[in-house]
Amino acid sequence: MRSRQILCPTDFSITASHALSYAVEMANLYGVGVRLLHVVSEPFSDHHYGLAVESAAELEQQITSFATESLMKIQLEVQQELNAGLTVKTVIRSGLVLREILAEAEEGEIGMIVIASHGRQGISHLLNPNIGEALAYKAKCPVLVVK
């Protein structure tokens, strides 16, 4: 962990922002960098984007543009919060969210994943998979799920 970055996947929600605060605190504690990840999920239909488009290709392009701009803003904020000498990097991947987070963790030699819980319960929890919960079982590194 001491030489590996902390991966913090984000969907740009308030809960993800809260998880990022934990990631920054841990990065400063361990003296490691932060890697922000956003996965453009398939199909391209997340309500956080607020986009109106005519085709799937146009939607993917606009989502990627939105994600790039949003990650750049977050990157600047996080860099100011990190101790001197620590870095924050951003990555955008496309595909199935769980698969892409796991791939980034392995390819990027990540020491820990800090992710927000979606906070769903009951039937909504059964119909919408909890990525944080799945990561805790499948990731090869420690996972902190933040409520």
Coordinates of C-alpha atoms in Angstrom, one line a residue:
M1 CA 0.0 0.0 0.0
R2 CA 2.8 2.4 0.8
S3 CA 4.0 2.6 -2.7
R4 CA 0.7 2.2 -4.6
Q5 CA -2.0 4.8 -5.4
I6 CA -5.5 4.9 -4.0
L7 CA -8.1 4.4 -6.6
C8 CA -11.3 6.4 -6.1
P9 CA -14.0 5.7 -8.7
T10 CA -16.6 8.5 -9.0
D11 CA -20.0 8.9 -10.6
F12 CA -19.9 12.6 -9.6
S13 CA -22.6 12.1 -6.9
I14 CA -22.5 13.7 -3.4
T15 CA -21.7 10.3 -1.9
A16 CA -18.8 9.8 -4.3
S17 CA -17.5 13.2 -3.2
H18 CA -17.7 12.1 0.4
A19 CA -15.7 9.0 -0.5
L20 CA -13.1 11.1 -2.2
S21 CA -12.6 13.0 1.1
Y22 CA -11.6 9.7 2.7
A23 CA -9.4 8.8 -0.2
V24 CA -7.5 12.2 0.1
E25 CA -7.2 11.8 3.9
M26 CA -5.7 8.3 3.5
A27 CA -3.4 9.3 0.6
N28 CA -1.9 12.0 2.9
L29 CA -1.6 9.6 5.7
Y30 CA 0.2 6.9 3.7
G31 CA 2.1 9.4 1.4
V32 CA 0.6 8.0 -1.9
G33 CA -1.1 9.5 -4.9
V34 CA -4.8 9.4 -5.8
R35 CA -6.2 8.1 -9.1
L36 CA -9.7 9.3 -9.9
L37 CA -11.7 7.0 -12.2
H38 CA -15.0 7.5 -14.0
V39 CA -16.5 4.7 -16.0
V40 CA -18.8 5.6 -18.8
S41 CA -21.2 2.7 -18.3
E42 CA -23.0 0.8 -20.9
P43 CA -25.7 1.5 -21.9
F44 CA -25.1 5.2 -21.7
S45 CA -28.0 6.2 -19.5
D46 CA -26.9 7.7 -16.1
H47 CA -29.2 10.4 -14.7
H48 CA -26.2 12.3 -13.3
Y49 CA -25.2 13.6 -16.8
G50 CA -28.4 15.5 -17.6
L51 CA -27.8 15.4 -21.4
A52 CA -30.3 15.4 -24.3
V53 CA -29.0 13.8 -27.5
E54 CA -30.1 12.1 -30.7
S55 CA -27.8 9.0 -31.0
A56 CA -25.9 6.6 -28.8
A57 CA -22.6 7.8 -30.4
E58 CA -23.4 11.4 -29.7
L59 CA -24.5 10.5 -26.1
E60 CA -21.2 8.6 -25.5
Q61 CA -19.2 11.6 -26.8
Q62 CA -21.1 14.1 -24.6
I63 CA -20.8 11.9 -21.5
T64 CA -17.1 11.5 -22.1
S65 CA -16.7 15.3 -22.5
F66 CA -18.8 15.9 -19.4
A67 CA -16.7 13.4 -17.4
T68 CA -13.4 14.9 -18.7
E69 CA -14.4 18.4 -17.6
S70 CA -15.7 17.2 -14.2
L71 CA -12.6 15.1 -13.5
M72 CA -10.4 18.1 -14.3
K73 CA -12.2 20.3 -11.8
I74 CA -12.0 17.6 -9.1
Q75 CA -8.4 17.0 -9.9
L76 CA -7.5 20.6 -9.3
E77 CA -9.4 20.6 -6.0
V78 CA -7.8 17.3 -4.8
Q79 CA -4.3 18.4 -5.8
Q80 CA -4.7 21.4 -3.4
E81 CA -5.7 19.1 -0.6
L82 CA -2.8 16.6 -1.1
N83 CA 0.5 16.9 0.7
A84 CA 3.4 18.3 -1.3
G85 CA 4.9 15.8 -3.7
L86 CA 1.7 13.7 -4.0
T87 CA -0.2 13.6 -7.3
V88 CA -3.7 13.0 -8.5
K89 CA -4.3 11.4 -11.9
T90 CA -7.6 11.0 -13.8
V91 CA -8.8 8.1 -15.9
I92 CA -11.9 7.6 -18.0
R93 CA -12.9 4.1 -19.1
S94 CA -15.9 2.7 -20.9
G95 CA -17.7 -0.5 -20.3
L96 CA -19.2 -2.4 -17.4
V97 CA -18.5 -0.5 -14.2
L98 CA -17.4 -3.4 -12.0
R99 CA -15.2 -4.9 -14.7
E100 CA -13.5 -1.6 -15.5
I101 CA -12.8 -0.7 -11.9
L102 CA -11.2 -4.1 -11.3
A103 CA -9.2 -3.8 -14.5
E104 CA -7.9 -0.3 -13.5
A105 CA -7.0 -1.6 -10.0
E106 CA -4.9 -4.4 -11.5
E107 CA -3.4 -2.5 -14.4
G108 CA -2.6 0.6 -12.3
E109 CA -1.0 -1.3 -9.4
I110 CA -3.5 0.2 -7.0
G111 CA -3.0 -0.4 -3.2
M112 CA -6.5 0.4 -2.1
I113 CA -9.9 1.3 -3.6
V114 CA -12.1 3.9 -1.8
I115 CA -15.7 3.9 -3.3
A116 CA -19.1 5.3 -2.3
S117 CA -21.9 3.0 -1.4
H118 CA -25.0 3.7 -3.4
G119 CA -27.1 3.4 -0.3
R120 CA -30.0 1.5 -1.8
Q121 CA -32.1 -0.9 0.3
G122 CA -34.8 -3.5 -0.2
I123 CA -36.0 -4.2 -3.7
S124 CA -34.0 -1.3 -5.2
H125 CA -30.8 -3.0 -3.7
L126 CA -31.7 -6.3 -5.4
L127 CA -32.4 -4.7 -8.8
N128 CA -29.4 -2.4 -8.8
P129 CA -26.1 -4.1 -8.1
N130 CA -24.0 -2.6 -5.4
I131 CA -20.6 -2.0 -7.0
G132 CA -18.9 -1.3 -3.7
E133 CA -20.1 -4.6 -2.2
A134 CA -19.0 -6.5 -5.3
L135 CA -15.6 -4.9 -5.3
A136 CA -15.1 -5.9 -1.6
Y137 CA -15.4 -9.6 -2.8
K138 CA -13.6 -9.4 -6.1
A139 CA -10.8 -6.9 -5.7
K140 CA -7.3 -8.1 -4.9
C141 CA -6.6 -5.1 -2.8
P142 CA -8.4 -3.6 0.3
V143 CA -11.7 -1.8 -0.4
L144 CA -13.2 0.9 1.7
V145 CA -16.9 1.4 1.0
V146 CA -18.1 4.9 2.3
K147 CA -21.7 5.6 3.1

